[in-house]
XYZ file of C-alpha atoms in Angstrom:
748
model
C -96.931 -5.025 -8.449
C -93.828 -3.258 -9.758
C -90.592 -3.715 -7.774
C -89.602 -0.898 -5.414
C -85.885 -1.521 -5.961
C -85.474 0.481 -9.218
C -87.229 3.447 -7.592
C -84.950 3.304 -4.539
C -81.883 2.935 -6.731
C -82.897 5.995 -8.798
C -83.500 8.003 -5.628
C -80.104 6.959 -4.225
C -78.407 7.939 -7.492
C -80.079 11.367 -7.494
C -79.031 11.958 -3.870
C -75.439 10.929 -4.606
C -75.225 13.226 -7.649
C -76.722 16.101 -5.626
C -74.256 15.504 -2.770
C -71.312 15.381 -5.186
C -72.413 18.593 -6.913
C -72.915 20.249 -3.529
C -69.422 19.170 -2.380
C -67.895 20.425 -5.614
C -69.690 23.755 -5.319
C -68.285 24.132 -1.809
C -64.712 23.717 -3.086
C -65.027 25.441 -6.445
C -62.717 28.388 -7.065
C -63.786 31.596 -8.804
C -63.641 31.342 -12.613
C -60.221 32.149 -14.017
C -58.310 31.209 -10.861
C -55.050 29.539 -11.964
C -54.824 25.897 -10.872
C -51.650 25.219 -8.902
C -50.151 22.570 -6.648
C -47.864 23.261 -3.654
C -45.126 21.344 -1.850
C -42.467 21.999 0.816
C -38.909 21.269 -0.283
C -35.278 22.011 0.539
C -32.977 21.506 3.538
C -35.506 20.740 6.263
C -35.202 20.033 9.973
C -38.905 19.094 10.298
C -41.211 17.425 7.782
C -43.817 20.184 8.086
C -41.477 22.994 7.036
C -39.558 23.896 3.904
C -39.136 26.042 0.835
C -42.487 26.860 -0.812
C -42.640 25.397 -4.312
C -45.475 25.901 -6.816
C -46.425 23.647 -9.723
C -47.864 25.725 -12.562
C -48.007 25.339 -16.325
C -46.234 21.960 -16.164
C -43.240 23.215 -14.168
C -42.157 23.493 -10.505
C -40.922 26.868 -9.295
C -40.479 28.948 -6.137
C -41.969 32.030 -4.416
C -40.040 35.244 -3.703
C -39.977 36.586 -0.127
C -40.817 40.193 -1.155
C -43.997 41.306 0.710
C -44.640 37.732 1.886
C -46.483 37.613 5.248
C -47.839 35.246 7.873
C -51.217 35.509 6.080
C -49.628 34.048 2.954
C -47.915 31.371 5.040
C -51.306 30.411 6.514
C -52.758 29.998 3.014
C -49.808 27.771 1.995
C -50.121 25.547 5.069
C -53.895 25.175 4.807
C -53.601 24.342 1.119
C -51.193 21.553 2.149
C -53.628 20.203 4.754
C -52.110 21.734 7.910
C -54.281 23.783 10.274
C -52.127 26.934 10.149
C -48.635 28.385 9.788
C -46.292 28.919 12.711
C -43.822 31.195 10.922
C -42.222 31.999 7.584
C -38.579 32.537 6.603
C -37.039 34.781 3.923
C -33.674 34.591 2.123
C -33.669 30.922 1.071
C -33.371 29.526 4.595
C -34.155 26.076 3.187
C -31.713 26.380 0.303
C -31.997 27.875 -3.169
C -34.622 26.394 -5.446
C -34.380 25.781 -9.177
C -36.378 26.745 -12.227
C -38.808 29.646 -12.452
C -39.709 32.028 -9.629
C -43.430 31.814 -10.194
C -44.711 34.390 -7.685
C -43.359 37.716 -6.411
C -44.820 40.485 -4.217
C -47.512 38.128 -2.900
C -50.256 39.850 -0.870
C -52.769 37.608 0.943
C -55.602 38.653 3.251
C -55.665 35.216 4.883
C -59.161 34.375 3.596
C -58.065 32.953 0.223
C -58.493 29.220 -0.451
C -55.345 28.953 -2.578
C -52.144 30.945 -2.994
C -53.197 31.509 -6.619
C -56.018 33.780 -5.362
C -53.595 36.146 -3.595
C -52.555 39.350 -5.351
C -49.098 39.249 -6.955
C -47.149 40.516 -9.962
C -48.578 37.598 -11.927
C -47.190 34.159 -12.636
C -43.584 34.288 -13.812
C -43.256 38.064 -13.339
C -40.407 38.583 -10.867
C -37.170 40.508 -10.370
C -35.966 38.125 -7.597
C -33.151 35.613 -7.391
C -33.328 32.179 -5.761
C -31.432 33.626 -2.792
C -34.814 35.212 -1.927
C -36.861 31.985 -1.981
C -39.400 31.957 0.839
C -40.047 29.101 3.272
C -42.731 28.310 5.849
C -43.123 26.303 9.046
C -46.598 24.792 9.468
C -48.343 23.595 12.594
C -47.979 19.813 12.297
C -51.661 19.193 13.142
C -53.647 18.195 10.072
C -57.031 19.615 9.050
C -59.753 17.088 10.041
C -61.445 15.691 6.951
C -58.779 17.159 4.644
C -59.019 15.371 1.299
C -55.991 15.224 -0.947
C -57.062 15.875 -4.528
C -54.380 15.736 -7.189
C -54.920 18.530 -9.655
C -52.256 17.145 -11.953
C -52.712 13.390 -12.163
C -49.945 13.166 -14.761
C -47.547 14.766 -12.273
C -48.692 13.007 -9.130
C -45.313 11.441 -8.326
C -43.740 14.846 -7.697
C -46.139 15.512 -4.798
C -45.761 14.679 -1.125
C -48.171 12.360 0.673
C -50.888 14.462 2.305
C -53.211 12.614 4.655
C -54.817 13.451 7.992
C -53.393 10.599 10.045
C -51.407 7.383 9.755
C -51.708 4.314 11.998
C -50.566 0.727 12.419
C -53.722 -1.285 13.190
C -52.801 -4.465 15.035
C -54.765 -7.660 14.537
C -56.876 -8.784 17.495
C -54.288 -11.224 18.898
C -51.697 -8.413 19.236
C -53.786 -5.440 20.362
C -52.797 -5.823 24.025
C -49.092 -5.678 23.231
C -47.308 -2.473 24.149
C -45.931 -0.971 22.007
C -47.795 -2.066 18.879
C -45.046 -3.096 16.458
C -47.001 -4.872 13.713
C -50.228 -4.546 11.796
C -52.034 -3.160 8.772
C -50.907 0.281 7.666
C -53.848 2.656 7.294
C -54.122 6.318 6.305
C -56.975 8.674 7.093
C -57.964 10.691 4.063
C -61.166 12.694 3.768
C -62.200 11.530 7.238
C -62.046 7.795 6.375
C -59.445 5.153 7.212
C -58.088 3.383 4.137
C -55.554 0.621 3.452
C -52.699 0.892 0.959
C -52.242 -1.634 -1.836
C -48.903 -3.457 -1.449
C -48.256 -4.016 -5.183
C -45.354 -1.555 -5.259
C -44.649 -1.321 -1.525
C -40.913 -1.383 -0.687
C -38.580 -1.984 2.263
C -37.761 1.736 2.198
C -41.436 2.503 2.803
C -41.392 0.092 5.762
C -38.305 1.796 7.158
C -40.030 5.195 7.123
C -43.217 3.930 8.791
C -41.269 2.137 11.538
C -39.107 5.225 12.056
C -42.070 7.570 12.456
C -43.511 5.235 15.121
C -40.292 5.228 17.129
C -38.716 1.976 15.925
C -35.131 1.848 14.590
C -35.712 -1.049 12.176
C -38.182 -3.285 10.370
C -38.504 -7.066 10.021
C -40.511 -9.724 8.213
C -43.889 -11.096 9.321
C -46.097 -14.155 8.866
C -47.716 -13.454 5.484
C -50.071 -16.448 5.701
C -51.948 -14.975 8.666
C -52.481 -11.626 6.960
C -53.471 -13.154 3.619
C -56.095 -15.220 5.390
C -57.410 -12.170 7.261
C -57.369 -10.041 4.119
C -59.733 -12.460 2.373
C -62.262 -12.148 5.190
C -62.240 -8.382 5.613
C -63.888 -5.764 3.467
C -61.172 -3.498 2.098
C -61.198 0.225 1.411
C -58.057 1.134 -0.494
C -56.442 4.544 -0.838
C -56.139 5.807 -4.403
C -52.350 6.113 -4.470
C -49.138 4.207 -3.935
C -46.247 5.556 -1.852
C -42.633 6.161 -2.839
C -40.137 6.704 0.038
C -36.346 6.924 -0.144
C -36.018 5.573 3.418
C -34.716 8.828 4.896
C -38.009 10.639 5.424
C -38.961 11.453 9.025
C -42.567 10.407 8.390
C -44.898 9.272 5.630
C -45.737 12.938 4.955
C -42.200 13.417 3.646
C -42.576 10.656 1.034
C -43.687 11.195 -2.539
C -46.903 9.784 -3.904
C -46.597 6.670 -5.998
C -48.661 6.149 -9.119
C -52.432 6.247 -8.973
C -53.694 2.752 -8.164
C -56.080 1.107 -10.618
C -58.628 -0.481 -8.334
C -60.974 -3.228 -9.505
C -64.741 -2.846 -9.236
C -64.768 -4.363 -5.753
C -62.199 -1.733 -4.675
C -59.302 -4.179 -4.351
C -55.881 -3.995 -5.957
C -55.442 -6.563 -8.686
C -52.272 -8.406 -7.597
C -51.872 -7.378 -3.986
C -53.269 -7.121 -0.490
C -53.254 -4.408 2.205
C -49.783 -3.276 3.311
C -48.584 -4.851 6.579
C -45.731 -3.274 8.558
C -43.638 -5.089 11.183
C -41.060 -3.159 13.233
C -38.224 -3.951 15.651
C -38.289 -1.786 18.818
C -35.183 -0.505 20.573
C -34.083 -2.557 23.583
C -35.498 -0.023 26.044
C -38.977 -0.522 24.543
C -39.304 -4.311 24.440
C -42.987 -5.264 24.010
C -44.825 -6.357 27.130
C -48.248 -7.896 27.645
C -48.384 -6.579 31.198
C -47.787 -2.968 32.177
C -46.434 -1.644 28.910
C -42.764 -1.234 29.816
C -39.660 -3.227 30.606
C -36.844 -2.517 33.028
C -34.804 0.621 32.374
C -32.083 -0.313 29.878
C -28.633 1.205 30.021
C -26.132 0.943 27.174
C -22.711 -0.187 28.428
C -20.525 2.342 26.600
C -22.139 4.038 23.588
C -20.243 6.208 21.116
C -23.122 8.699 20.941
C -25.439 9.961 23.690
C -28.100 12.608 24.347
C -27.888 15.147 27.175
C -30.096 17.951 28.471
C -33.422 16.843 26.976
C -36.664 16.982 28.953
C -38.321 13.971 27.337
C -37.294 10.488 26.244
C -35.479 10.730 22.901
C -34.656 14.461 23.197
C -31.245 15.932 23.847
C -27.998 17.578 22.844
C -25.899 15.199 20.708
C -22.560 14.229 22.241
C -19.888 11.994 20.698
C -17.071 10.010 22.350
C -13.652 10.554 20.775
C -10.241 9.634 22.227
C -11.861 8.876 25.570
C -13.499 12.316 25.849
C -17.104 13.349 25.247
C -17.697 16.354 22.994
C -20.502 18.005 21.046
C -21.493 18.317 17.375
C -21.604 21.668 15.547
C -24.902 22.516 13.852
C -23.347 23.547 10.506
C -25.179 21.461 7.862
C -27.070 19.627 10.636
C -30.252 18.104 9.172
C -32.888 15.397 9.594
C -30.735 12.725 7.915
C -27.922 13.091 10.447
C -30.389 13.475 13.308
C -32.178 10.258 12.274
C -28.888 8.344 12.261
C -28.404 9.429 15.885
C -31.952 8.484 16.866
C -31.846 5.023 15.282
C -28.392 4.370 16.744
C -29.793 5.002 20.222
C -32.781 2.692 19.752
C -35.389 5.283 18.797
C -37.098 5.862 15.461
C -36.344 8.587 12.932
C -35.802 12.184 14.034
C -38.876 14.386 14.094
C -36.709 17.470 14.546
C -33.037 18.436 14.083
C -32.278 21.313 16.463
C -29.528 23.898 16.139
C -28.115 26.808 18.134
C -27.708 25.050 21.486
C -31.505 24.791 21.789
C -31.275 21.990 24.375
C -28.453 23.545 26.379
C -24.756 24.011 25.719
C -22.153 21.329 26.342
C -18.632 21.652 27.686
C -15.316 20.401 26.363
C -14.383 19.944 22.681
C -16.606 20.202 19.600
C -15.757 16.879 17.949
C -17.687 17.072 14.659
C -18.563 19.861 12.230
C -20.315 19.991 8.830
C -21.673 16.466 9.302
C -22.998 14.776 6.162
C -24.849 11.466 6.437
C -26.470 9.300 3.790
C -29.052 8.400 6.434
C -28.248 4.666 6.382
C -25.154 4.684 8.616
C -25.251 2.530 11.753
C -23.643 5.325 13.782
C -23.097 9.063 13.507
C -19.376 8.314 13.799
C -19.558 6.679 10.330
C -20.807 9.897 8.686
C -18.487 12.268 6.846
C -17.504 15.441 8.693
C -15.010 18.215 8.093
C -11.985 17.445 10.255
C -10.370 20.784 9.397
C -13.347 23.052 10.131
C -12.645 24.993 13.313
C -14.268 27.871 15.134
C -17.550 26.337 16.315
C -18.652 27.410 19.783
C -21.067 25.626 22.109
C -23.697 28.184 21.091
C -23.922 26.057 17.920
C -24.376 22.662 19.609
C -26.663 20.348 17.626
C -29.560 18.459 19.225
C -32.360 16.090 18.227
C -35.924 15.161 19.058
C -36.569 11.544 18.145
C -39.763 9.657 17.412
C -40.361 7.240 20.308
C -42.864 4.364 20.581
C -46.306 4.988 22.067
C -45.873 3.123 25.352
C -48.951 4.489 27.105
C -46.812 5.578 30.065
C -48.881 8.725 30.577
C -52.065 6.670 31.013
C -50.895 5.177 34.310
C -50.107 8.469 36.033
C -51.847 11.831 36.457
C -51.551 15.145 38.283
C -54.610 16.180 40.263
C -55.775 19.468 41.788
C -53.162 21.764 40.278
C -53.823 25.241 38.935
C -52.500 24.174 35.531
C -51.589 20.885 33.767
C -47.944 21.210 34.878
C -48.541 20.787 38.629
C -50.550 18.775 41.120
C -50.788 15.809 43.436
C -49.269 12.668 41.891
C -51.818 9.893 41.401
C -51.013 6.457 39.971
C -53.178 3.682 38.555
C -52.596 0.528 40.610
C -54.176 -2.880 40.985
C -56.174 -3.335 44.184
C -58.378 -6.327 44.968
C -58.320 -7.436 41.351
C -59.276 -4.071 39.819
C -57.408 -0.934 38.747
C -57.859 2.100 41.008
C -56.308 5.564 41.252
C -54.389 6.382 44.424
C -51.678 8.648 45.826
C -47.940 8.224 46.339
C -46.416 8.333 49.838
C -44.311 11.476 50.222
C -41.754 9.976 52.639
C -38.310 10.478 50.990
C -40.020 12.114 47.983
C -37.610 14.473 46.244
C -36.388 16.052 43.012
C -35.297 12.778 41.382
C -38.726 11.216 41.853
C -40.418 14.388 40.572
C -38.103 14.319 37.537
C -39.329 10.846 36.573
C -42.991 11.865 36.990
C -42.608 14.918 34.741
C -40.785 12.871 32.110
C -43.397 10.093 32.179
C -46.182 12.626 31.594
C -44.229 14.414 28.848
C -44.314 17.662 30.851
C -40.582 18.409 30.777
C -38.330 18.833 33.802
C -39.223 18.860 37.480
C -39.140 22.338 38.971
C -40.290 21.272 42.468
C -41.083 18.181 44.542
C -43.688 18.540 47.306
C -44.183 16.395 50.417
C -47.452 18.095 51.361
C -50.296 18.717 48.929
C -53.206 19.825 51.115
C -53.630 22.878 48.840
C -54.268 20.553 45.841
C -57.461 18.678 46.722
C -57.712 15.748 44.347
C -60.484 13.226 43.921
C -61.256 11.939 47.456
C -61.696 8.451 45.990
C -57.969 8.529 45.163
C -56.752 9.592 48.648
C -55.529 6.107 49.610
C -51.789 5.457 49.237
C -51.099 2.844 46.554
C -47.318 3.357 46.246
C -44.683 3.936 48.943
C -40.931 3.874 49.445
C -40.268 5.345 46.003
C -36.559 5.922 45.274
C -35.487 6.939 41.759
C -32.050 7.420 40.191
C -33.535 9.908 37.717
C -32.872 7.798 34.595
C -36.108 5.780 34.726
C -38.809 6.251 32.084
C -41.654 5.567 34.532
C -42.264 5.820 38.266
C -42.977 2.072 38.331
C -39.373 1.414 37.227
C -38.086 3.122 40.409
C -37.465 1.143 43.571
C -40.602 1.005 45.738
C -42.234 -1.174 48.369
C -44.494 -3.114 46.020
C -47.682 -4.554 47.540
C -46.461 -4.185 51.143
C -47.062 -0.461 51.647
C -45.480 1.496 54.484
C -46.549 5.116 54.836
C -46.963 6.298 58.456
C -48.386 9.720 57.583
C -50.705 8.341 54.905
C -51.863 10.058 51.723
C -54.394 12.859 51.413
C -52.716 16.115 52.492
C -49.329 14.372 52.796
C -49.375 12.816 49.317
C -46.470 13.460 46.944
C -46.774 16.305 44.453
C -44.772 17.904 41.653
C -44.577 20.945 39.453
C -43.005 20.610 36.013
C -41.360 23.016 33.587
C -40.462 22.872 29.897
C -36.983 24.230 30.655
C -34.376 23.875 33.405
C -30.984 25.302 34.387
C -27.777 23.282 34.077
C -24.813 24.227 36.276
C -21.354 23.182 35.112
C -18.080 23.871 36.922
C -15.162 24.979 34.740
C -12.592 22.303 35.598
C -9.676 24.139 33.955
C -10.145 27.186 36.211
C -9.935 24.940 39.299
C -6.836 23.179 37.965
C -5.025 26.429 37.185
C -5.758 28.185 40.485
C -5.094 25.601 43.239
C -2.436 26.409 45.817
C -1.692 26.040 49.553
C -1.893 28.846 52.087
C -1.054 28.820 55.812
C -3.468 31.235 57.468
C -3.553 32.258 61.174
C -6.563 31.098 63.159
C -7.342 34.541 64.533
C -8.434 35.836 61.101
C -10.578 32.767 60.366
C -13.325 33.449 62.899
C -16.090 34.112 60.324
C -15.129 30.961 58.425
C -15.121 28.983 61.654
C -18.642 30.215 62.450
C -19.777 28.851 59.077
C -18.096 25.473 59.759
C -15.633 25.895 56.899
C -12.706 24.413 58.872
C -11.984 20.838 59.903
C -13.063 19.565 63.318
C -9.590 20.025 64.862
C -10.012 23.810 64.495
C -12.394 23.729 67.482
C -9.428 23.258 69.842
C -6.916 25.385 67.921
C -5.394 28.470 69.565
C -5.819 31.901 67.934
C -2.103 32.068 67.159
C -1.986 28.681 65.394
C -2.155 28.277 61.621
C -4.504 26.309 59.368
C -3.254 24.919 56.044
C -5.813 25.615 53.313
C -6.097 24.159 49.806
C -7.423 27.174 47.938
C -8.829 27.470 44.410
C -11.237 29.492 42.281
C -14.627 28.212 41.093
C -16.313 29.359 37.893
C -19.842 27.936 37.723
C -21.631 28.285 34.368
C -25.355 28.008 33.719
C -25.484 26.204 30.366
C -29.168 25.279 30.629
C -32.353 26.791 29.244
C -33.600 28.715 32.292
C -32.086 30.709 35.162
C -30.797 28.949 38.257
C -32.717 30.352 41.228
C -32.589 29.372 44.912
C -35.529 27.251 45.960
C -36.151 29.283 49.127
C -38.009 32.585 48.867
C -36.164 35.799 49.766
C -37.962 36.101 53.118
C -36.535 32.775 54.313
C -32.892 33.477 53.416
C -30.469 33.529 56.367
C -28.499 36.680 57.141
C -24.848 36.102 58.137
C -23.674 39.146 60.023
C -20.020 38.162 59.997
C -19.799 38.054 56.190
C -22.563 40.661 55.720
C -24.671 38.823 53.144
C -27.689 36.537 52.828
C -27.321 32.807 52.355
C -29.978 31.708 49.890
C -29.255 27.957 49.936
C -28.385 25.803 52.914
C -25.642 23.904 51.062
C -24.627 24.801 47.538
C -21.264 23.030 47.116
C -19.275 20.224 48.707
C -15.467 20.187 48.551
C -13.825 16.845 49.428
C -10.318 15.426 49.489
C -10.447 11.645 49.074
C -7.859 8.899 49.243
C -7.372 6.860 46.051
C -9.723 4.189 47.398
C -12.484 6.760 47.964
C -12.139 7.407 51.708
C -12.771 11.032 52.709
C -9.719 12.572 54.442
C -10.735 16.257 54.460
C -13.776 18.268 53.468
C -15.115 21.747 52.991
C -18.295 23.309 51.703
C -19.681 26.572 50.496
C -22.657 27.119 52.756
C -25.389 28.919 50.880
C -23.456 30.675 48.174
C -24.224 34.287 47.452
C -25.394 33.531 43.900
C -24.881 36.228 41.276
C -23.850 36.875 37.676
C -20.132 37.661 37.777
C -19.762 37.651 33.984
C -21.897 36.762 30.971
C -21.400 35.801 27.363
C -21.470 38.623 24.845
C -24.952 40.045 24.349
C -26.371 38.704 27.634
C -27.145 41.100 30.469
C -26.540 40.348 34.148
C -29.761 39.901 36.131
C -28.634 38.862 39.611
C -26.437 40.711 42.091
C -25.967 40.125 45.816
C -25.122 43.779 46.552
C -27.819 45.763 48.372
C -29.577 42.507 49.271
C -30.583 41.938 45.659
C -32.053 38.874 43.986
C -29.767 35.850 43.750
C -29.336 33.428 40.873
C -27.314 32.654 37.745
C -28.690 33.727 34.352
C -28.526 31.399 31.337
C -25.253 32.143 29.557
C -23.636 33.674 32.668
C -21.318 32.351 35.357
C -20.687 32.956 39.021
C -17.000 33.153 39.966
C -15.796 32.558 43.520
C -12.210 33.732 43.739
C -9.621 31.713 45.574
C -9.122 34.542 48.102
C -12.636 34.607 49.617
C -13.651 32.810 52.813
C -14.611 29.133 52.635
C -13.297 28.770 49.086
C -10.966 26.022 50.305
C -10.460 22.657 51.949
C -8.792 22.638 55.367
C -5.896 20.143 54.874
C -4.111 20.882 58.163
C -4.401 17.268 59.323
C -3.712 15.613 55.947
C -0.528 13.564 55.544
C 1.530 13.736 52.318
C 0.390 11.451 49.509
C -1.750 11.084 46.348
C -5.396 12.133 46.562
C -8.601 12.852 44.646
C -9.931 16.398 44.869
C -13.736 16.451 44.310
C -16.212 19.316 43.978
C -19.981 18.720 43.864
C -22.434 21.516 42.972
C -26.041 21.413 44.220
C -25.251 18.149 46.063
C -28.689 17.695 47.640
C -30.504 18.323 44.332
C -32.255 21.189 46.073
C -32.784 22.940 42.728
C -33.875 20.875 39.717
C -31.480 20.813 36.739
C -31.546 19.251 33.290
C -28.350 17.258 33.919
C -26.769 16.285 37.253
C -23.920 14.185 35.840
C -21.875 17.320 35.107
C -22.291 18.686 38.666
C -19.273 16.669 39.861
C -15.650 17.642 39.169
C -12.655 15.451 40.042
C -8.906 16.105 39.970
C -5.874 14.019 40.790
C -3.530 15.752 43.219
C -0.212 15.052 44.958
C 0.731 16.628 48.299
C 4.330 16.432 49.572
C 3.784 18.263 52.855
C 4.864 21.626 51.433
C 3.382 21.943 47.929
C 0.443 20.500 46.033
C 0.109 19.581 42.354
C -3.377 19.335 40.823
C -3.854 17.699 37.416
C -6.327 15.849 35.155
C -9.316 17.888 36.368
C -12.567 17.120 34.553
C -16.299 17.225 35.118
C -18.449 14.115 35.524
C -19.562 12.507 32.291
C -16.844 14.207 30.224
C -14.686 11.067 29.874
C -15.352 7.487 28.804
C -15.790 4.896 31.537
C -12.422 3.361 30.559
C -10.632 6.714 30.919
C -12.399 7.342 34.220
C -11.350 3.913 35.477
C -7.692 4.450 34.616
C -7.596 7.928 36.212
C -9.686 7.178 39.310
C -9.485 3.404 39.901
C -10.677 3.461 43.513
C -13.683 5.648 42.825
C -15.529 3.598 40.212
C -17.324 1.708 42.969
C -17.669 4.810 45.092
C -19.689 7.085 42.801
C -21.738 9.898 44.253
C -25.220 8.457 44.657
C -28.564 10.191 44.317
C -29.139 9.870 48.044
């Protein structure tokens, strides 16, 4: 009886040939369509954006912006393996290209499979200059099943790596570690995971992979273990090598290496699969338990991030001569941004932001026209133009860094909300030997705790903290309280890092309708007091008691005023306040208009119970006199050029402070003072705190405090060295305010 094997083999061969022909027919272009290759090049702030470059007739060239459209941008992005375009940019935004301008007056319908199918003047026919080179920004999501096919195998090393996904696959003994820092490097191409041959793999390639996974550096590994495992496993190698310079934000920014000659059993001749081993930043030390370590605080860094919603995001600030300042966005790029990210214990930068996108800073602009090689240990080692002046805080540079996948969001969820940004807070906790979902006790629950929840879930800033959530019915099986006594400073990465009761729960009201809840927002306001205005406007005034009746009703005088006669005088330390909103959204009172309190004496509504505290402290931190601005009438007094006022107290209007505007309270209005009638001559600290109860969520609370040194001789007062919190180094703060370093304003 003849063997069935040859028949089956023939049938399999026929099916394979048919499938290959079918696949080719699906991707075939109309006859005569020019064959091109695309890439994104130039001065980029993200790896999925850049100047559009076309490889045609053995030469790379650019595309003119004349008649270019979002339809053409979509074709470019899809041809590069991205799902779609986000936008396109004319006028050589990503720098001027070189060589030929291959395409001009490009008209695409959006249905073409390649840019070569779009109508144009024809290849090489153009009246443009490179100052008109077009660029695109693609959606970073890759097309599932996208298969990179090199049209020009002899020019493959000029192309960027284009794969669907990249991963580090840990070996079984390390899969429970969080984060995963070591394992086989695999790329997903054409819907299949493949290894990379390590024959020409370099340390620079390792650096890029570690950076894209949120790790600042790479290290060696035990090669014997991986060689032994490699012999046992069936391998499926990718067709290409990889060539990185070390500065790319991700593998997609690297160039392809040469095409790998695989042996018949699909293995590389002299190598094994690439293994990557990374060193995490100190805040992300690996843990076998809950996937995080204690919150880590750097003692005194030279660079810091401020105003960002998520871990690794923020405005870049630099310490110079004891004072914190910002960085101008002129020439700001991914290289410089990555130096910042790695310096702070993150990976490479996934985005370099310009134009004050993450809020504007205060104080000096320390660095401009920054140029980094990408391998500096600190941004302070990079070249910058010391003579370049004229940058405003509208040009403050910021970064978004790659951070390790810690799985923080898997241990927390919001339940019952109308959208993903709000709901009852539910945590995953161990109970009787198993993990169960439960609620958080709302006793003492406030803005700081809500801030940590929103950050842990990657949902931005907290806009509200709720102590009752009966209107958000969650899963009844998760009604039981599993966490109580939560107190956060606001710097923690997870709710579990905050102080809490542990296993011994104490929640008198219980969970259910009284469980803690939050609502989150992608943006937040940031109020900053102008310290120089306070310093320049302080003075003493003796004012008769009989004209201070309204102020007395609002408790703006010291306690001794209760027994003062109408003819007596009160000594007032007066000053002006100029409060700027440097954030990304308007500052609005938490209370709705219908619950504002009308003050008949001053004839206006108070929209917040307490908006500002004014304190006079001794040098050791003891309070000797105080004042406050009860429920400021919030409005836009002035705005930066081009910004319109939106809030005005007159005619009982809406209250708030618009982004880019400021509310000025002149020294001559009621309660804009501290009653110092009972203060003896001496040296003091003058302190102002905005939004002291954190009633309204902000992106940064450190700059809500202002301190001044002042000397009072019984007749006159001198105020000097005024500055906002966080604007000076800890050493400078210590020398100026020695008694206050152990008496900082707490979050409670």
